[in-house]
Short mmCIF file of C-alpha atoms and ligand atoms in Angstrom, two decimals:
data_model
loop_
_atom_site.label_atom_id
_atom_site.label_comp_id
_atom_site.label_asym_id
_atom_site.label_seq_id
_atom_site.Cartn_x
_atom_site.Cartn_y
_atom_site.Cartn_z
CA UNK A 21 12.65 13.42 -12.97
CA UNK A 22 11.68 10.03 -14.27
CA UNK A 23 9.39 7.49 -11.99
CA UNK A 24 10.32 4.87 -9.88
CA UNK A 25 7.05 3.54 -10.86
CA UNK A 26 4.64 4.00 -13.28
CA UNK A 27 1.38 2.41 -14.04
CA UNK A 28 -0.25 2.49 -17.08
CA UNK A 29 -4.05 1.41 -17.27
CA UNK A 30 -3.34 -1.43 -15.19
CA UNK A 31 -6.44 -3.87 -14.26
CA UNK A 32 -6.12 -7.27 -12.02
CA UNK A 33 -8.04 -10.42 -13.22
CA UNK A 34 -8.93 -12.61 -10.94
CA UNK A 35 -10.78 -16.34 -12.70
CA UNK A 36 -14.55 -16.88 -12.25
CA UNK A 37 -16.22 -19.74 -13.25
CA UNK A 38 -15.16 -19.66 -16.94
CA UNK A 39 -14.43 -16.24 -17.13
CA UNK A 40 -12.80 -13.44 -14.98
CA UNK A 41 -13.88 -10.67 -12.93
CA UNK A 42 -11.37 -7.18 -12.92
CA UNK A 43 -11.15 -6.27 -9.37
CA UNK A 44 -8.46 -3.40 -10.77
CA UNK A 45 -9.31 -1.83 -13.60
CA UNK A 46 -7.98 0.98 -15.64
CA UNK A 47 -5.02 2.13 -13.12
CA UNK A 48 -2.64 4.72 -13.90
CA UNK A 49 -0.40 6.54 -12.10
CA UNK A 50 2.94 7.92 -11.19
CA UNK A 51 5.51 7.81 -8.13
CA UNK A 52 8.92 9.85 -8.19
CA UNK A 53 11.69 8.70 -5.84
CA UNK A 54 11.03 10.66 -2.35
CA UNK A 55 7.43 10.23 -2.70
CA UNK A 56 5.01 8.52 -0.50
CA UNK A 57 1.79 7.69 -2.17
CA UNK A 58 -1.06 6.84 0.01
CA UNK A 59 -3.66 4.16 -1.71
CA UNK A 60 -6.80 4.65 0.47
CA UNK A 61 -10.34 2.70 0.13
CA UNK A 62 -12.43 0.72 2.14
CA UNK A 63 -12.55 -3.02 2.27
CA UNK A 64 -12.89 -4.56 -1.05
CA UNK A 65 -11.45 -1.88 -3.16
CA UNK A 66 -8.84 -3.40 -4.83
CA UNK A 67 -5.52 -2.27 -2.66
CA UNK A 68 -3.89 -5.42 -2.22
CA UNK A 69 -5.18 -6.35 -5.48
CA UNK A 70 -3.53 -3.37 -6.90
CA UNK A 71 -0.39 -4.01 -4.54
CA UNK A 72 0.03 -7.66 -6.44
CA UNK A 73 0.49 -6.50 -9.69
CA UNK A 74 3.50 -4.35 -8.77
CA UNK A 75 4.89 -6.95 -6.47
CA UNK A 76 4.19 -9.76 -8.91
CA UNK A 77 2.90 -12.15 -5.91
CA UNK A 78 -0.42 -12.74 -7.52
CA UNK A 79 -2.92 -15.16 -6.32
CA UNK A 80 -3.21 -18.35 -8.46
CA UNK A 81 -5.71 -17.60 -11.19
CA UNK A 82 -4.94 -14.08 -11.16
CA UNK A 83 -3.55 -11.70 -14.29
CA UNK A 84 -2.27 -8.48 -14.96
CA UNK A 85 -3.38 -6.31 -18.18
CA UNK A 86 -1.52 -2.91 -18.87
CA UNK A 87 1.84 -1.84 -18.16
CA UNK A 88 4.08 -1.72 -14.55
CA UNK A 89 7.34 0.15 -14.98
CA UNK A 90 9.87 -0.15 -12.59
CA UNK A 91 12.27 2.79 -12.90
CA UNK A 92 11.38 2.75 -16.39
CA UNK A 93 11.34 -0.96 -17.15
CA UNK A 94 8.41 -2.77 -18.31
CA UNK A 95 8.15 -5.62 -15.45
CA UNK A 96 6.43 -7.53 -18.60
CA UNK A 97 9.27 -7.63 -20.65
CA UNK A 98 11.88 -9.11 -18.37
CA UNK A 99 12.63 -12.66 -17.67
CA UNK A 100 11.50 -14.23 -14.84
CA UNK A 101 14.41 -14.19 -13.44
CA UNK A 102 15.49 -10.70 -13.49
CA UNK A 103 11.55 -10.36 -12.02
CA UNK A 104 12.21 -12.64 -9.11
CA UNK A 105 15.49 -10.65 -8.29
CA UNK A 106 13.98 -7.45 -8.94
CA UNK A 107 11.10 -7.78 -6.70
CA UNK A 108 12.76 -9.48 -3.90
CA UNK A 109 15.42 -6.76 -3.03
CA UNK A 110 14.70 -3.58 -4.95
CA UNK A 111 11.31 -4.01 -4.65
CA UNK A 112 9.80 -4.54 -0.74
CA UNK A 113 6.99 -4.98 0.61
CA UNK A 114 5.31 -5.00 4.66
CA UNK A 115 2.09 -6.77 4.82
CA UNK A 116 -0.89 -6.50 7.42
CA UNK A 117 0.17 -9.84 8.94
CA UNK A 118 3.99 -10.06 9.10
CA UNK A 119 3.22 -13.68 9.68
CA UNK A 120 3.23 -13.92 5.95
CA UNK A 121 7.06 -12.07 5.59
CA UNK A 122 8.57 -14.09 8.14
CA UNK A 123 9.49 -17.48 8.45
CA UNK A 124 7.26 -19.25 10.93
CA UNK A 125 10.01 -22.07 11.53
CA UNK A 126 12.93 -19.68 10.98
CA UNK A 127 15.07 -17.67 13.70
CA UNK A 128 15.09 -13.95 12.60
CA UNK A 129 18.96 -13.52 12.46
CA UNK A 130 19.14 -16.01 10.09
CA UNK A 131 15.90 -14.80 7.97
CA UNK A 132 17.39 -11.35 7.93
CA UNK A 133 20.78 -12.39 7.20
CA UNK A 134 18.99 -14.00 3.99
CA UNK A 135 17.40 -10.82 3.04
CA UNK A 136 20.88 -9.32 2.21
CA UNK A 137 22.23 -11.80 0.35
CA UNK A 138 22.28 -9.90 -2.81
CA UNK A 139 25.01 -7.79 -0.88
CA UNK A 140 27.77 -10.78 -1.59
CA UNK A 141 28.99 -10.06 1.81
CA UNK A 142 30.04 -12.64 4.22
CA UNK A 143 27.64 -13.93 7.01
CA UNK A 144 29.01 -12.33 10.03
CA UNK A 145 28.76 -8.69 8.36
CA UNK A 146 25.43 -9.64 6.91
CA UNK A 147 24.68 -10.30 10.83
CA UNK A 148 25.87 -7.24 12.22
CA UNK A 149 24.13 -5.38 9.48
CA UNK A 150 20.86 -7.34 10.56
CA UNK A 151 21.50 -6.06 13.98
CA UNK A 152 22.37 -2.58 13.65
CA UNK A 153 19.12 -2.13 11.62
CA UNK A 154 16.77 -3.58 14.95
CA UNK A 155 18.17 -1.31 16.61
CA UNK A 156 17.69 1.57 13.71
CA UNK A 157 14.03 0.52 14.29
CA UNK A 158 13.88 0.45 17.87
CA UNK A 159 14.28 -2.86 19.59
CA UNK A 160 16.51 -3.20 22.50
CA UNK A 161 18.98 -6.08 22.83
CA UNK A 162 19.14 -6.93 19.16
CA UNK A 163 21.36 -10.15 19.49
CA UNK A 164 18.73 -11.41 21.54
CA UNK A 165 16.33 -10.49 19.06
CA UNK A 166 18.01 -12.72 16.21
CA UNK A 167 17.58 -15.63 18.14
CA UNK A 168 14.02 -15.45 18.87
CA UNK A 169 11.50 -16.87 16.52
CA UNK A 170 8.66 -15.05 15.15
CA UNK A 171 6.04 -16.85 16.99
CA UNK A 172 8.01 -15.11 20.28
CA UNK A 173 7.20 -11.88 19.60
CA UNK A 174 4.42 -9.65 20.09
CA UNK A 175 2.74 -8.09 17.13
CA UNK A 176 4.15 -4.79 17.01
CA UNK A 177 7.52 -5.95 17.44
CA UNK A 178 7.32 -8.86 14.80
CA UNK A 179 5.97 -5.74 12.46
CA UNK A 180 9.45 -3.93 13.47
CA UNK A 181 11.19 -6.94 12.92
CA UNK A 182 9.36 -6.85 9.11
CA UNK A 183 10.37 -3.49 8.36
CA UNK A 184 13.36 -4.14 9.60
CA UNK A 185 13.85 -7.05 6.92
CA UNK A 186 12.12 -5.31 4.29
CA UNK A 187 15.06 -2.11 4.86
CA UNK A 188 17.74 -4.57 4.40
CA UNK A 189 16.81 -5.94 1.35
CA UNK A 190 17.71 -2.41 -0.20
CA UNK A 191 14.38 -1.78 -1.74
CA UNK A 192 13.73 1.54 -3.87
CA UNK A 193 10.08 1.37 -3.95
CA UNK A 194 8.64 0.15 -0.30
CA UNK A 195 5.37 -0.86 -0.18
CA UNK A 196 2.99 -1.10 2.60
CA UNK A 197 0.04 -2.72 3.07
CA UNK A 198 -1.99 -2.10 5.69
CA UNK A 199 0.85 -2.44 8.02
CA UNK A 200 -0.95 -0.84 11.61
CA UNK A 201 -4.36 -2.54 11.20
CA UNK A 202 -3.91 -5.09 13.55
CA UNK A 203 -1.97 -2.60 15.84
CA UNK A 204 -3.38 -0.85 18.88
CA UNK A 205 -2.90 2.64 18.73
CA UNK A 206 0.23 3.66 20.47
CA UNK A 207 2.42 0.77 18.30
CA UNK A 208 0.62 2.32 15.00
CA UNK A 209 2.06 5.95 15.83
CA UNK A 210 5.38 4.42 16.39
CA UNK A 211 4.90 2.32 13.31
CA UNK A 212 3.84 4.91 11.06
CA UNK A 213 6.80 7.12 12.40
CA UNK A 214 8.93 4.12 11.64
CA UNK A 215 8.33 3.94 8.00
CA UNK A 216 8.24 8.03 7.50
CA UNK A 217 12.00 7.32 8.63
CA UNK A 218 12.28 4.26 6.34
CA UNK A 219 11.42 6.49 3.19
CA UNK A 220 14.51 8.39 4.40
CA UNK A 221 16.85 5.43 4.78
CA UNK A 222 16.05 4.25 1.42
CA UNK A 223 16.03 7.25 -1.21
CA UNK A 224 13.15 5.51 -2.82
CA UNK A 225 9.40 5.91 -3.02
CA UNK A 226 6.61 4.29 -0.48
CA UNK A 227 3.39 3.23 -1.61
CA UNK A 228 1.53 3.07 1.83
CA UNK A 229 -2.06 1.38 1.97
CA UNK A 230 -4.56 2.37 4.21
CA UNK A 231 -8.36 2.59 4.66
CA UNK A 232 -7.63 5.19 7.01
CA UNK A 233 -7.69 8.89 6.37
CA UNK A 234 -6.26 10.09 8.92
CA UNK A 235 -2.84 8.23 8.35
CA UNK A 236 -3.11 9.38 5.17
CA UNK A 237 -2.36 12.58 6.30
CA UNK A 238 0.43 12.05 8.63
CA UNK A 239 2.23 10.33 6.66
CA UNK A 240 1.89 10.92 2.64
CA UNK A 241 2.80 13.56 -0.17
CA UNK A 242 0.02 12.58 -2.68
CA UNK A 243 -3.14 10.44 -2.44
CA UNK A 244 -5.09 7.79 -4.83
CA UNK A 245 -8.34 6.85 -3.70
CA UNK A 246 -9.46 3.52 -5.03
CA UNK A 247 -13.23 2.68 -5.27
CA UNK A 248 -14.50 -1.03 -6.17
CA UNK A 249 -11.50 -1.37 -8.38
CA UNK A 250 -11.44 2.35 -9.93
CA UNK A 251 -9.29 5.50 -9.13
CA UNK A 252 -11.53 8.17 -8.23
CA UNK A 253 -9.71 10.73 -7.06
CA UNK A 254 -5.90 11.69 -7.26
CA UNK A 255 -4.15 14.50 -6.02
CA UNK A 256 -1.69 15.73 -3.52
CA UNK A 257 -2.50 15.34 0.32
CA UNK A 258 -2.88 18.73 1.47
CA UNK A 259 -5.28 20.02 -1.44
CA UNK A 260 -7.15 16.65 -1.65
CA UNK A 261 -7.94 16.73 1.73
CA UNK A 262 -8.52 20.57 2.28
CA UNK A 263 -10.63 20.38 -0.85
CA UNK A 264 -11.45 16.86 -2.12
CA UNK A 265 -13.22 16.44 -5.61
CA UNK A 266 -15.41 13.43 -5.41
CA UNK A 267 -18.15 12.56 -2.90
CA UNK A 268 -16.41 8.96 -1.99
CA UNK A 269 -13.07 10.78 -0.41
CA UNK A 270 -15.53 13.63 1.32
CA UNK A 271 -16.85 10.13 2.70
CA UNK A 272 -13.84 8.36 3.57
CA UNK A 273 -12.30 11.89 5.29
CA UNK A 274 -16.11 12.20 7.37
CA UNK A 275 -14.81 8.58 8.65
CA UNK A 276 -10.94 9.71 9.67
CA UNK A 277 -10.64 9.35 13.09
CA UNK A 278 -8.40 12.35 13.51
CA UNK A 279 -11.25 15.02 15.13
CA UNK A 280 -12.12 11.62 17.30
CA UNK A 281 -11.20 12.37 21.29
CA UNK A 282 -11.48 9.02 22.81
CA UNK A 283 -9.31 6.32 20.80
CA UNK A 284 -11.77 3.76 19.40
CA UNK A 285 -12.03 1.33 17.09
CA UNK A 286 -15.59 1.55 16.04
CA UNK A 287 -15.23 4.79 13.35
CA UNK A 288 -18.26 6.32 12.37
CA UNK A 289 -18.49 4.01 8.31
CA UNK A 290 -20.12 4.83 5.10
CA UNK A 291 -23.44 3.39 4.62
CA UNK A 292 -23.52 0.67 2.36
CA UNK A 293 -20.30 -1.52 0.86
CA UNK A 294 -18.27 -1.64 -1.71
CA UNK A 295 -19.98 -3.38 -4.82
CA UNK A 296 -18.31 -6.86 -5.74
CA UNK A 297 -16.35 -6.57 -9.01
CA UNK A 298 -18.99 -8.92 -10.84
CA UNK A 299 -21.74 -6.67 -9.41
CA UNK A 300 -21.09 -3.16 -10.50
CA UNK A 301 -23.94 -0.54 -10.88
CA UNK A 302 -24.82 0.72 -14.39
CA UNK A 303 -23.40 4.73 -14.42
CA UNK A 304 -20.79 6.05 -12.01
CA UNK A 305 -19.81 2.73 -9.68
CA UNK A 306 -20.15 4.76 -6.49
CA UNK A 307 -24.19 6.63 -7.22
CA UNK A 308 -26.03 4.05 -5.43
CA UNK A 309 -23.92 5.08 -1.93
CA UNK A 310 -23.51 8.70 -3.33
CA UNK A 311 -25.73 11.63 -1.12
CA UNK A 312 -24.89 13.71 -4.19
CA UNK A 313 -25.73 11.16 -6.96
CA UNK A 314 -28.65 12.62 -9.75
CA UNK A 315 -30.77 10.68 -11.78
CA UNK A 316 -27.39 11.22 -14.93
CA UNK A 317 -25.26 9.10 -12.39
CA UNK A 318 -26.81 5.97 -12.16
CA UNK A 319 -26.75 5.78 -16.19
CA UNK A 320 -23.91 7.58 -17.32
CA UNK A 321 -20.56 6.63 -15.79
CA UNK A 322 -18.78 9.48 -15.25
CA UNK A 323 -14.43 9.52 -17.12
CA UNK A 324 -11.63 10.16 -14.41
CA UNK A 325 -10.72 13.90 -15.95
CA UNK A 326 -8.05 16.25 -15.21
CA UNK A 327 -8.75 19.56 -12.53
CA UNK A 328 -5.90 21.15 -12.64
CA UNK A 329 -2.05 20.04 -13.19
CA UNK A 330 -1.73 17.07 -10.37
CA UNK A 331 -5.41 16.58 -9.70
CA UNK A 332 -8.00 14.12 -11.28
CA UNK A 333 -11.56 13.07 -10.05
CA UNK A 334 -14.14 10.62 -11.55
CA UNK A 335 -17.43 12.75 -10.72
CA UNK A 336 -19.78 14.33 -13.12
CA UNK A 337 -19.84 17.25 -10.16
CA UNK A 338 -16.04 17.73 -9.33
CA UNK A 339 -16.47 21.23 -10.31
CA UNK A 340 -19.54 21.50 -7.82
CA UNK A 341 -18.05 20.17 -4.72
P1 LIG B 423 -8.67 -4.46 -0.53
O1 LIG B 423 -7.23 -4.81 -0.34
O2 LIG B 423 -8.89 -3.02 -0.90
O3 LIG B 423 -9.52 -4.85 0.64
P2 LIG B 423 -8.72 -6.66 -2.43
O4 LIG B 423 -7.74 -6.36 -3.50
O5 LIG B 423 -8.33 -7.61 -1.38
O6 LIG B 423 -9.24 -5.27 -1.79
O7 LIG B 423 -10.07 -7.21 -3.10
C1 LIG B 423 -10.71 -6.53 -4.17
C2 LIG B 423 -11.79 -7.43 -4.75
O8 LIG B 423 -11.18 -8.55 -5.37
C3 LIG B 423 -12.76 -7.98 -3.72
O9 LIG B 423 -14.05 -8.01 -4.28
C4 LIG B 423 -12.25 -9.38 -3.47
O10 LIG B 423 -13.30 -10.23 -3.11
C5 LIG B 423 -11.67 -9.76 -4.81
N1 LIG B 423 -10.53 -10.67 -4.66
C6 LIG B 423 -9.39 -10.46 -3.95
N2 LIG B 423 -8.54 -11.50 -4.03
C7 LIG B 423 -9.15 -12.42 -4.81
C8 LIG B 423 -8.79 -13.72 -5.30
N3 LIG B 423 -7.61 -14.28 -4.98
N4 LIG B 423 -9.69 -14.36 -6.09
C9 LIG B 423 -10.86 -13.80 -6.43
N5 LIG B 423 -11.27 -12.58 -6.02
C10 LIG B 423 -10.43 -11.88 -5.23
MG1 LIG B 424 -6.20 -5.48 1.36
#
């Protein structure tokens, strides 16, 4: 089956002084339609970086080395145009803050109206469309709804009304970033339910960011984890997190919430923080937090190898863990 996306040693530049720093580097991987792919890492990592190349919103100052394929096409080689259309509508995204997908100073029926415009249809079907799909994600009184101004609603439901937006503009790849971070609890099940169902509705693939384990394995089919700008580990959910191969996802999983009784927001973290991408160690780029790291780590940086047919890990000691 061929990808819906494929990365090939992709990095993310960001300008420094006169140079750069690479706050993504070396990123490869593949997503088949029907796949969710959770990106996990702590603060720092590189996600959103990582999100921006596929999504082509970069940051001023920022550039992309290596190759993004969308269903096969290299996003380099088309014109802007075809870019802008592409990632507008086949392409979606739902951000943290779905302040920064809606329109302050815009009444949602109209905004989502706009999202389907690539339909050709007229407005009043476009509306009904807009409607039908509030209610698809679980707001009452959806006429009401497209009225109201984002500003008027509370932060869960604005984050419907996103995904709601992002579903209409007919996307084949979703992604997600961070979407339940600034959700309580009960709004981030119903959230994360929300876009499980989304993945349905649009036959495509879902990259879903997280920091969080535990959504990780709710909700996705295969995992990347993402370290100070580096894949570590890769693999599918169920063997990754039953068994994983490097020490940095055995830390992130010690931090998932999931065996956690009382709801809270204060996780147990991993000492220390990510480096900054124009401070990496010398060796492997996670020994100096590592509880398994040898003297060989800290000079000799260990190559993101194959265990297996879908697994990978960057550790000297995959083997060992
Ligand atoms: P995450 O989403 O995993 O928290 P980010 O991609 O936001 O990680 O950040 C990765 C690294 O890139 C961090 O060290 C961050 O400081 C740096 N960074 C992010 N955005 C910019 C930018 N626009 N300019 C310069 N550095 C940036
Ligand atoms: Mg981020």
């Amino acid at each position: 089956m061929s990808a819906v996306l494929s990365l090939n040693d992709v990095s993310v530049n960001y300008a420094k002084g006169r140079g750069h720093v690479a706050a993504v580097r070396g990123v490869s991987l593949e997503l088949a339609a029907g796949e969710t792919l959770g990106l996990v890492g702590e603060s720092g990592s590189g996600k959103s970086s990582l999100a921006s190349a596929i999504t082509g919103l970069l940051p001023n100052g920022a550039h992309v080395t290596g190759e993004v394929r969308f269903e096969g096409q290299d996003m380099a080689s088309l014109k802007a145009e075809a870019q802008r259309r592409l990632r507008g509508s086949a392409i979606a995204t739902i951000a943290q803050d779905p302040f920064t997908s809606l329109n302050p100073v815009t009444r949602i029926g109209r905004q989502l109206v706009e999202f389907q415009h690539w339909r050709g249809e007229g407005r009043r079907a476009l509306a009904a469309r807009a409607e039908e799909m509030l209610t698809r994600v679980g707001l009452s009184d959806p006429a009401a709804r497209m009225r109201q101004y984002p500003h008027q609603l509370s932060g869960g439901i604005r984050q419907r009304v996103s995904i709601a937006a992002a579903l209409l503009a007919g996307p084949r790849l979703l992604i997600a970033d961070e979407p339940t971070t600034a959700l309580d609890a009960t709004t981030e099940d119903q959230i994360i339910e929300l876009i499980r169902e989304a993945r349905r509705l649009i036959d495509g693939a879902v990259v879903f960011i997280t920091h969080d384990m535990g959504v990780v394995r709710r909700l996705c089919d295969r995992v990347a984890v993402l370290y100070a700008g580096e894949l570590v580990e890769t693999g599918p959910v169920a063997e990754v997190l039953a068994r994983p191969k490097h020490p940095y996802t055995r830390a992130l999983l010690e931090c998932d919430p999931a065996g956690i009784v009382t709801p809270t927001r204060h996780l147990p973290t991993i000492p220390g923080t990510v480096p900054a991408p124009s401070a990496l160690p010398a060796g492997c780029i996670f020994a100096p937090r590592c509880v398994m790291a040898r003297s060989d780590c800290t000079v000799n940086k260990p190559a993101r190898r194959p265990l297996g047919p879908e697994r990978a890990s960057a550790c000297h000691f995959a083997e060992e863990l």
